[in-house]
mmCIF file of C-alpha atoms in Angstrom:
data_model
loop_
_atom_site.group_PDB
_atom_site.id
_atom_site.type_symbol
_atom_site.label_atom_id
_atom_site.label_comp_id
_atom_site.label_asym_id
_atom_site.label_seq_id
_atom_site.Cartn_x
_atom_site.Cartn_y
_atom_site.Cartn_z
ATOM 1 C CA MET A 266 0.204 -0.190 0.205
ATOM 2 C CA ASP A 267 1.199 3.547 -0.885
ATOM 3 C CA PRO A 268 2.307 5.228 2.584
ATOM 4 C CA THR A 269 0.759 8.431 1.390
ATOM 5 C CA SER A 270 -2.495 7.049 1.285
ATOM 6 C CA PRO A 271 -4.912 7.908 3.798
ATOM 7 C CA PHE A 272 -5.871 4.416 4.253
ATOM 8 C CA ALA A 273 -2.263 3.154 5.100
ATOM 9 C CA ILE A 274 -2.082 1.364 8.356
ATOM 10 C CA ALA A 275 0.857 3.215 10.413
ATOM 11 C CA ASP A 276 3.464 1.525 11.696
ATOM 12 C CA ALA A 277 2.354 -1.971 10.509
ATOM 13 C CA PRO A 278 4.997 -4.605 11.202
ATOM 14 C CA PRO A 279 6.053 -6.403 7.993
ATOM 15 C CA LEU A 280 4.679 -10.049 6.618
ATOM 16 C CA ASP A 281 6.767 -12.649 8.216
ATOM 17 C CA PRO A 282 8.623 -13.673 4.993
ATOM 18 C CA ALA A 283 7.818 -17.831 6.435
ATOM 19 C CA LYS A 284 4.133 -17.266 5.967
ATOM 20 C CA PHE A 285 2.091 -18.127 2.892
ATOM 21 C CA ARG A 286 4.803 -20.094 1.254
ATOM 22 C CA ASP A 287 3.360 -23.512 1.191
ATOM 23 C CA PRO A 288 -0.061 -23.937 -0.018
ATOM 24 C CA LEU A 289 -0.369 -26.822 2.311
ATOM 25 C CA ILE A 290 1.204 -25.916 5.648
ATOM 26 C CA THR A 291 1.346 -22.854 7.480
ATOM 27 C CA ALA A 292 4.591 -21.487 9.019
ATOM 28 C CA LYS A 293 3.740 -22.989 12.194
ATOM 29 C CA GLY A 294 3.679 -26.410 10.631
ATOM 30 C CA GLU A 295 -0.074 -26.607 11.082
ATOM 31 C CA PRO A 296 -2.555 -27.885 7.959
ATOM 32 C CA ARG A 297 -3.482 -24.903 6.039
ATOM 33 C CA ALA A 298 -7.115 -23.944 5.695
ATOM 34 C CA SER A 299 -8.838 -24.412 2.063
ATOM 35 C CA VAL A 300 -12.174 -23.801 0.661
ATOM 36 C CA ALA A 301 -14.346 -26.210 -0.928
ATOM 37 C CA MET A 302 -16.839 -24.542 -3.841
ATOM 38 C CA THR A 303 -20.494 -25.568 -2.873
ATOM 39 C CA GLY A 304 -21.712 -23.981 -5.807
ATOM 40 C CA LEU A 305 -20.751 -21.175 -8.367
ATOM 41 C CA GLU A 306 -23.433 -18.037 -7.334
ATOM 42 C CA THR A 307 -21.706 -15.377 -8.460
ATOM 43 C CA LEU A 308 -19.295 -15.069 -11.395
ATOM 44 C CA TRP A 309 -17.243 -11.863 -11.671
ATOM 45 C CA PHE A 310 -15.661 -10.691 -14.736
ATOM 46 C CA ASN A 311 -12.847 -8.112 -14.632
ATOM 47 C CA THR A 312 -13.590 -5.890 -17.590
ATOM 48 C CA GLY A 313 -9.825 -4.742 -17.878
ATOM 49 C CA THR A 314 -7.564 -2.936 -15.410
ATOM 50 C CA LEU A 315 -7.849 0.521 -17.219
ATOM 51 C CA CYS A 316 -9.237 3.076 -15.192
ATOM 52 C CA ASN A 317 -9.962 6.829 -15.422
ATOM 53 C CA LEU A 318 -8.399 6.955 -12.010
ATOM 54 C CA ALA A 319 -5.172 6.133 -10.227
ATOM 55 C CA CYS A 320 -5.811 5.439 -6.434
ATOM 56 C CA LYS A 321 -3.072 5.436 -3.853
ATOM 57 C CA SER A 322 -4.246 2.089 -2.742
ATOM 58 C CA CYS A 323 -5.864 0.283 -5.625
ATOM 59 C CA TYR A 324 -5.381 -3.549 -4.635
ATOM 60 C CA ILE A 325 -5.384 -4.181 -8.431
ATOM 61 C CA GLU A 326 -3.462 -1.173 -9.375
ATOM 62 C CA SER A 327 -5.682 0.253 -11.725
ATOM 63 C CA SER A 328 -4.795 3.460 -13.519
ATOM 64 C CA PRO A 329 -5.048 5.192 -17.348
ATOM 65 C CA ARG A 330 -1.930 3.348 -17.946
ATOM 66 C CA ASN A 331 -2.201 -0.184 -16.411
ATOM 67 C CA ASP A 332 -3.503 -2.665 -18.969
ATOM 68 C CA ALA A 333 -2.085 -5.881 -17.232
ATOM 69 C CA LEU A 334 -5.528 -7.220 -17.701
ATOM 70 C CA VAL A 335 -7.031 -6.352 -20.989
ATOM 71 C CA TYR A 336 -10.270 -5.653 -22.132
ATOM 72 C CA LEU A 337 -12.861 -8.955 -22.109
ATOM 73 C CA SER A 338 -14.942 -8.846 -25.347
ATOM 74 C CA LEU A 339 -18.562 -9.908 -25.675
ATOM 75 C CA ALA A 340 -17.714 -13.057 -27.112
ATOM 76 C CA GLU A 341 -15.383 -14.124 -24.306
ATOM 77 C CA VAL A 342 -18.113 -13.307 -21.925
ATOM 78 C CA THR A 343 -20.948 -14.975 -23.672
ATOM 79 C CA ALA A 344 -18.666 -18.450 -23.855
ATOM 80 C CA TYR A 345 -18.855 -18.475 -19.839
ATOM 81 C CA LEU A 346 -22.607 -17.658 -19.673
ATOM 82 C CA ASP A 347 -22.994 -20.443 -22.254
ATOM 83 C CA GLU A 348 -20.752 -22.748 -20.142
ATOM 84 C CA ILE A 349 -22.975 -21.969 -17.013
ATOM 85 C CA ALA A 350 -26.238 -22.967 -18.784
ATOM 86 C CA ALA A 351 -24.513 -26.197 -20.324
ATOM 87 C CA SER A 352 -23.310 -27.130 -17.038
ATOM 88 C CA GLY A 353 -26.632 -26.014 -15.130
ATOM 89 C CA LEU A 354 -24.537 -23.997 -12.526
ATOM 90 C CA PRO A 355 -26.390 -22.563 -9.858
ATOM 91 C CA THR A 356 -25.227 -18.981 -10.913
ATOM 92 C CA ARG A 357 -27.614 -16.118 -10.021
ATOM 93 C CA GLU A 358 -25.458 -13.240 -10.529
ATOM 94 C CA ILE A 359 -23.052 -11.658 -12.808
ATOM 95 C CA ALA A 360 -20.822 -9.187 -11.469
ATOM 96 C CA PHE A 361 -18.252 -6.535 -13.179
ATOM 97 C CA THR A 362 -15.293 -4.864 -11.722
ATOM 98 C CA GLY A 363 -12.015 -3.233 -13.215
ATOM 99 C CA GLY A 364 -10.365 -1.134 -13.686
ATOM 100 C CA GLU A 365 -13.424 1.105 -14.616
ATOM 101 C CA PRO A 366 -15.826 -1.272 -16.375
ATOM 102 C CA PHE A 367 -17.713 1.270 -18.334
ATOM 103 C CA MET A 368 -14.439 2.253 -20.126
ATOM 104 C CA ASN A 369 -14.551 -1.341 -21.856
ATOM 105 C CA PRO A 370 -16.153 -0.960 -25.443
ATOM 106 C CA ASP A 371 -18.228 -3.759 -25.164
ATOM 107 C CA MET A 372 -19.466 -2.992 -21.697
ATOM 108 C CA ILE A 373 -23.139 -2.032 -22.583
ATOM 109 C CA ALA A 374 -23.646 -4.859 -25.087
ATOM 110 C CA ILE A 375 -21.981 -7.420 -22.395
ATOM 111 C CA LEU A 376 -24.844 -5.771 -19.934
ATOM 112 C CA GLU A 377 -27.491 -6.408 -22.146
ATOM 113 C CA LEU A 378 -26.384 -10.158 -22.916
ATOM 114 C CA CYS A 379 -26.379 -10.953 -19.237
ATOM 115 C CA LEU A 380 -29.697 -9.191 -18.160
ATOM 116 C CA SER A 381 -31.548 -10.669 -21.207
ATOM 117 C CA ARG A 382 -30.450 -14.331 -19.775
ATOM 118 C CA GLY A 383 -32.041 -13.301 -16.591
ATOM 119 C CA PHE A 384 -28.837 -12.969 -14.239
ATOM 120 C CA ALA A 385 -28.911 -10.281 -11.539
ATOM 121 C CA THR A 386 -26.359 -8.085 -12.490
ATOM 122 C CA LEU A 387 -23.937 -6.143 -10.422
ATOM 123 C CA VAL A 388 -21.525 -3.386 -11.900
ATOM 124 C CA LEU A 389 -18.796 -1.658 -9.801
ATOM 125 C CA SER A 390 -17.958 1.922 -10.809
ATOM 126 C CA ASN A 391 -16.834 5.323 -9.704
ATOM 127 C CA ALA A 392 -20.132 7.028 -11.711
ATOM 128 C CA MET A 393 -17.603 9.463 -13.175
ATOM 129 C CA ARG A 394 -17.319 10.355 -16.783
ATOM 130 C CA PRO A 395 -16.797 6.728 -18.496
ATOM 131 C CA LEU A 396 -20.287 6.025 -16.858
ATOM 132 C CA ARG A 397 -22.118 9.046 -17.777
ATOM 133 C CA ARG A 398 -21.103 8.882 -21.731
ATOM 134 C CA HIS A 399 -23.339 5.767 -21.744
ATOM 135 C CA GLU A 400 -26.204 7.766 -20.105
ATOM 136 C CA ASP A 401 -28.819 6.832 -22.974
ATOM 137 C CA ALA A 402 -27.934 3.376 -23.073
ATOM 138 C CA LEU A 403 -28.143 2.625 -19.414
ATOM 139 C CA LEU A 404 -31.577 4.792 -19.092
ATOM 140 C CA ALA A 405 -32.856 2.011 -21.695
ATOM 141 C CA LEU A 406 -31.245 -0.919 -19.623
ATOM 142 C CA ASN A 407 -32.738 0.460 -16.504
ATOM 143 C CA ALA A 408 -36.097 0.924 -18.138
ATOM 144 C CA HIS A 409 -36.277 -2.602 -19.721
ATOM 145 C CA TYR A 410 -34.620 -4.409 -16.691
ATOM 146 C CA GLY A 411 -35.056 -2.281 -13.473
ATOM 147 C CA ARG A 412 -33.937 -3.504 -10.225
ATOM 148 C CA GLN A 413 -32.275 -6.481 -11.943
ATOM 149 C CA LEU A 414 -29.425 -3.965 -12.771
ATOM 150 C CA THR A 415 -27.414 -2.606 -9.883
ATOM 151 C CA ILE A 416 -24.827 -0.332 -9.910
ATOM 152 C CA ARG A 417 -22.173 -0.048 -6.761
ATOM 153 C CA VAL A 418 -20.388 3.407 -6.539
ATOM 154 C CA SER A 419 -16.956 3.610 -4.637
ATOM 155 C CA LEU A 420 -16.833 6.419 -2.188
ATOM 156 C CA ASP A 421 -13.748 5.931 -0.171
ATOM 157 C CA HIS A 422 -14.576 8.295 2.780
ATOM 158 C CA TYR A 423 -17.788 10.248 3.681
ATOM 159 C CA THR A 424 -15.485 13.278 3.609
ATOM 160 C CA GLN A 425 -14.143 14.858 0.295
ATOM 161 C CA ALA A 426 -10.845 15.626 1.933
ATOM 162 C CA VAL A 427 -10.419 11.980 2.567
ATOM 163 C CA HIS A 428 -11.876 10.643 -0.567
ATOM 164 C CA GLU A 429 -9.529 13.117 -3.005
ATOM 165 C CA ALA A 430 -6.261 12.539 -0.811
ATOM 166 C CA GLU A 431 -6.999 8.734 -2.221
ATOM 167 C CA ARG A 432 -8.700 9.097 -5.429
ATOM 168 C CA GLY A 433 -7.339 12.654 -6.596
ATOM 169 C CA GLY A 434 -8.525 16.185 -6.633
ATOM 170 C CA ASN A 435 -11.570 16.491 -8.587
ATOM 171 C CA SER A 436 -12.920 13.264 -8.040
ATOM 172 C CA TRP A 437 -15.416 13.647 -5.067
ATOM 173 C CA ASP A 438 -18.076 16.132 -6.921
ATOM 174 C CA LYS A 439 -18.089 13.965 -10.049
ATOM 175 C CA ALA A 440 -18.699 10.825 -8.031
ATOM 176 C CA ILE A 441 -21.309 12.487 -5.834
ATOM 177 C CA ASP A 442 -22.893 13.813 -9.313
ATOM 178 C CA GLY A 443 -22.928 10.622 -10.730
ATOM 179 C CA LEU A 444 -24.666 8.837 -7.806
ATOM 180 C CA GLN A 445 -27.131 11.207 -7.766
ATOM 181 C CA TRP A 446 -27.881 10.963 -11.364
ATOM 182 C CA LEU A 447 -28.477 7.206 -10.834
ATOM 183 C CA ALA A 448 -30.495 7.601 -7.929
ATOM 184 C CA THR A 449 -32.675 10.410 -9.788
ATOM 185 C CA ASN A 450 -33.375 8.187 -12.315
ATOM 186 C CA GLY A 451 -34.192 5.343 -10.513
ATOM 187 C CA PHE A 452 -31.478 2.990 -11.052
ATOM 188 C CA ALA A 453 -30.786 0.435 -8.079
ATOM 189 C CA ILE A 454 -27.683 1.811 -6.335
ATOM 190 C CA ALA A 455 -25.269 0.484 -3.760
ATOM 191 C CA VAL A 456 -22.330 2.469 -2.183
ATOM 192 C CA ALA A 457 -18.795 0.678 -1.467
ATOM 193 C CA GLY A 458 -16.924 2.548 1.318
ATOM 194 C CA ARG A 459 -13.786 2.479 3.732
ATOM 195 C CA HIS A 460 -12.755 3.831 6.862
ATOM 196 C CA LEU A 461 -9.761 5.188 8.215
ATOM 197 C CA ALA A 462 -7.822 2.825 10.681
ATOM 198 C CA HIS A 463 -8.458 5.135 13.900
ATOM 199 C CA GLU A 464 -12.287 5.298 13.319
ATOM 200 C CA SER A 465 -14.634 2.571 14.231
ATOM 201 C CA ASP A 466 -16.925 1.022 12.087
ATOM 202 C CA ALA A 467 -20.037 2.672 13.713
ATOM 203 C CA ARG A 468 -18.924 6.325 13.434
ATOM 204 C CA ALA A 469 -17.895 5.621 9.378
ATOM 205 C CA ARG A 470 -21.268 4.394 9.027
ATOM 206 C CA ALA A 471 -22.681 7.249 11.005
ATOM 207 C CA GLY A 472 -20.446 9.489 8.744
ATOM 208 C CA PHE A 473 -21.845 7.814 5.645
ATOM 209 C CA ALA A 474 -25.386 7.885 6.779
ATOM 210 C CA ALA A 475 -25.180 11.555 6.933
ATOM 211 C CA LEU A 476 -23.575 12.109 3.711
ATOM 212 C CA PHE A 477 -26.146 9.995 2.171
ATOM 213 C CA ALA A 478 -29.461 12.006 3.915
ATOM 214 C CA GLN A 479 -27.558 15.185 2.844
ATOM 215 C CA HIS A 480 -27.601 14.429 -0.874
ATOM 216 C CA GLY A 481 -31.043 12.669 -0.726
ATOM 217 C CA LEU A 482 -29.562 9.281 -1.561
ATOM 218 C CA PRO A 483 -31.578 6.010 -0.790
ATOM 219 C CA VAL A 484 -28.495 4.314 0.257
ATOM 220 C CA ASP A 485 -29.265 2.116 3.858
ATOM 221 C CA VAL A 486 -25.874 1.890 5.596
ATOM 222 C CA GLY A 487 -27.446 -0.933 7.552
ATOM 223 C CA ASN A 488 -28.258 -3.306 4.550
ATOM 224 C CA PRO A 489 -25.378 -5.306 3.167
ATOM 225 C CA LEU A 490 -26.864 -5.147 -0.342
ATOM 226 C CA SER A 491 -27.029 -1.177 -0.165
ATOM 227 C CA PHE A 492 -23.754 -0.402 1.463
ATOM 228 C CA VAL A 493 -20.478 -2.237 2.238
ATOM 229 C CA MET A 494 -17.706 -1.393 4.347
ATOM 230 C CA PHE A 495 -14.391 -2.941 3.094
ATOM 231 C CA PRO A 496 -11.439 -3.864 5.506
ATOM 232 C CA GLU A 497 -7.833 -2.596 4.470
ATOM 233 C CA MET A 498 -5.705 -5.134 2.100
ATOM 234 C CA ASP A 499 -2.343 -4.610 2.715
ATOM 235 C CA ALA A 500 -0.170 -8.097 1.640
ATOM 236 C CA SER A 501 2.785 -6.382 3.105
ATOM 237 C CA ALA A 502 1.687 -6.255 6.713
ATOM 238 C CA ASP A 503 1.870 -8.870 9.140
ATOM 239 C CA ILE A 504 -1.145 -11.082 9.545
ATOM 240 C CA ALA A 505 -2.077 -14.719 10.979
ATOM 241 C CA GLU A 506 -2.510 -17.503 8.871
ATOM 242 C CA ILE A 507 -5.309 -19.586 8.935
ATOM 243 C CA SER A 508 -5.066 -23.029 9.603
ATOM 244 C CA THR A 509 -7.605 -25.740 9.676
ATOM 245 C CA GLY A 510 -8.232 -25.600 13.574
ATOM 246 C CA CYS A 511 -8.974 -21.676 13.114
ATOM 247 C CA TRP A 512 -12.768 -22.414 11.775
ATOM 248 C CA ASP A 513 -13.688 -23.664 15.415
ATOM 249 C CA ILE A 514 -11.963 -21.027 17.072
ATOM 250 C CA LEU A 515 -13.161 -18.124 15.253
ATOM 251 C CA GLY A 516 -16.649 -19.710 14.972
ATOM 252 C CA LYS A 517 -16.374 -19.461 11.403
ATOM 253 C CA SER A 518 -17.368 -21.918 8.273
ATOM 254 C CA PRO A 519 -15.416 -22.267 5.344
ATOM 255 C CA ASP A 520 -18.924 -22.385 3.501
ATOM 256 C CA ALA A 521 -19.248 -18.367 4.540
ATOM 257 C CA MET A 522 -15.992 -17.474 2.377
ATOM 258 C CA MET A 523 -16.367 -15.784 -0.740
ATOM 259 C CA CYS A 524 -14.460 -18.527 -2.834
ATOM 260 C CA ALA A 525 -16.980 -21.243 -1.670
ATOM 261 C CA THR A 526 -19.525 -19.402 -4.074
ATOM 262 C CA SER A 527 -17.799 -17.206 -6.750
ATOM 263 C CA ARG A 528 -14.679 -17.072 -9.189
ATOM 264 C CA MET A 529 -13.543 -14.131 -11.478
ATOM 265 C CA VAL A 530 -12.748 -14.343 -15.205
ATOM 266 C CA VAL A 531 -9.554 -12.372 -16.041
ATOM 267 C CA LYS A 532 -7.599 -11.808 -19.422
ATOM 268 C CA HIS A 533 -3.987 -11.203 -18.972
ATOM 269 C CA ARG A 534 -2.113 -9.176 -21.449
ATOM 270 C CA GLY A 535 -0.878 -11.163 -24.293
ATOM 271 C CA ALA A 536 -2.957 -14.216 -23.018
ATOM 272 C CA GLU A 537 -4.916 -16.078 -26.056
ATOM 273 C CA ARG A 538 -7.990 -16.541 -23.929
ATOM 274 C CA PRO A 539 -9.303 -15.526 -20.531
ATOM 275 C CA THR A 540 -8.590 -17.724 -17.463
ATOM 276 C CA VAL A 541 -10.739 -18.126 -13.936
ATOM 277 C CA ALA A 542 -9.099 -16.713 -10.861
ATOM 278 C CA ALA A 543 -9.965 -17.869 -7.165
ATOM 279 C CA CYS A 544 -11.542 -14.848 -6.535
ATOM 280 C CA THR A 545 -11.618 -10.958 -7.212
ATOM 281 C CA LEU A 546 -8.746 -10.138 -5.004
ATOM 282 C CA LEU A 547 -6.268 -12.209 -6.727
ATOM 283 C CA PRO A 548 -5.912 -11.572 -10.297
ATOM 284 C CA TYR A 549 -2.307 -11.689 -10.638
ATOM 285 C CA ASP A 550 -1.511 -14.550 -8.276
ATOM 286 C CA PRO A 551 -0.392 -17.742 -10.450
ATOM 287 C CA GLY A 552 -1.016 -19.925 -7.421
ATOM 288 C CA PHE A 553 -4.611 -18.852 -7.387
ATOM 289 C CA ASP A 554 -5.045 -19.244 -11.410
ATOM 290 C CA MET A 555 -7.988 -21.755 -11.651
ATOM 291 C CA GLY A 556 -7.752 -22.901 -15.277
ATOM 292 C CA ALA A 557 -9.507 -21.727 -18.457
ATOM 293 C CA THR A 558 -13.069 -23.090 -17.678
ATOM 294 C CA LEU A 559 -15.435 -22.884 -14.543
ATOM 295 C CA ALA A 560 -15.373 -26.554 -14.492
ATOM 296 C CA GLU A 561 -11.605 -26.591 -13.945
ATOM 297 C CA ALA A 562 -12.114 -23.580 -11.511
ATOM 298 C CA SER A 563 -14.686 -25.806 -9.264
ATOM 299 C CA ARG A 564 -11.878 -27.272 -6.982
ATOM 300 C CA SER A 565 -11.000 -26.124 -3.467
ATOM 301 C CA VAL A 566 -8.644 -22.841 -2.773
ATOM 302 C CA SER A 567 -6.099 -22.952 -0.466
ATOM 303 C CA LEU A 568 -5.981 -19.824 1.771
ATOM 304 C CA ASN A 569 -2.379 -19.036 0.792
ATOM 305 C CA HIS A 570 -2.232 -15.349 0.643
ATOM 306 C CA PRO A 571 -2.371 -12.498 3.190
ATOM 307 C CA HIS A 572 -5.789 -11.181 1.602
ATOM 308 C CA CYS A 573 -7.652 -14.633 2.227
ATOM 309 C CA ALA A 574 -6.649 -13.921 6.291
ATOM 310 C CA ARG A 575 -7.247 -9.987 6.498
ATOM 311 C CA PHE A 576 -10.116 -9.534 4.043
ATOM 312 C CA CYS A 577 -12.213 -12.826 3.956
ATOM 313 C CA VAL A 578 -11.766 -14.585 7.358
ATOM 314 C CA LEU A 579 -10.763 -12.246 9.798
ATOM 315 C CA GLY A 580 -12.449 -9.384 8.007
ATOM 316 C CA GLY A 581 -15.616 -11.132 7.125
ATOM 317 C CA ALA A 582 -16.017 -9.167 3.921
ATOM 318 C CA SER A 583 -17.243 -10.154 0.497
ATOM 319 C CA CYS A 584 -17.163 -8.668 -2.624
ATOM 320 C CA SER A 585 -20.805 -9.580 -3.183
#
């Protein structure tokens, strides 16, 4: 994480280099926890890492110059939806992240495809210029499919100063204006927020609730379908590994983890075809590349990365 980010964790001890090295055994010699897929409920597509913003602590390093993950095409998305249909998978939701999804030239056609096949469809966006240049097309989709389409807008904080310290100057007013345009036109909207290291979850939620009330935005901070608060993800900071014994100690079930019910399709620059990553957080790590098809990607995931511990198991977070 960029130390100049307002969300950087001050004085975090560095990750023990002995941790997260063996996919089967922790540094203490205990069997590492893994998560079996219970059924593919959500299929994510990373539409490409190009973005109109360059945030200080983007976990996927999106920027106007980073095309490490290239744009997915309509044909490539269609192939995975066809596999869902042919295999009778229990997928109910298709979700999109980036980069900024609305920079992908096929995005509107891709949304039409997913919606026409009956999927609940979620798009993560910054609600800025890339989205706004598709206003007419989005209005048409919303008129036809209504609440089947949700657009989740990222607001890094409930204050302009912190949001722009992370996302850059002149990003706040445009994001708020985009949110208001979506709400005014009856779109199903959600917001993803964060809180500073010294802030409690309750204080941050209260700040966001006041912001939404000020702008007349129908976002309920107590409803996880309407508002999510993400924990920080700093892979360089030390964190406990998750062994098989941790499930009982923590009172958690592997079936509740994101990778029990979701996967993400990505296409690496220079690759002939897309592949499937274990989850939205780990698109670059070859240890979490699950293969080219959803069938190949249905195997268990070893929790062999700091994000598995900090975000999912200990943080209790999920992207959908």
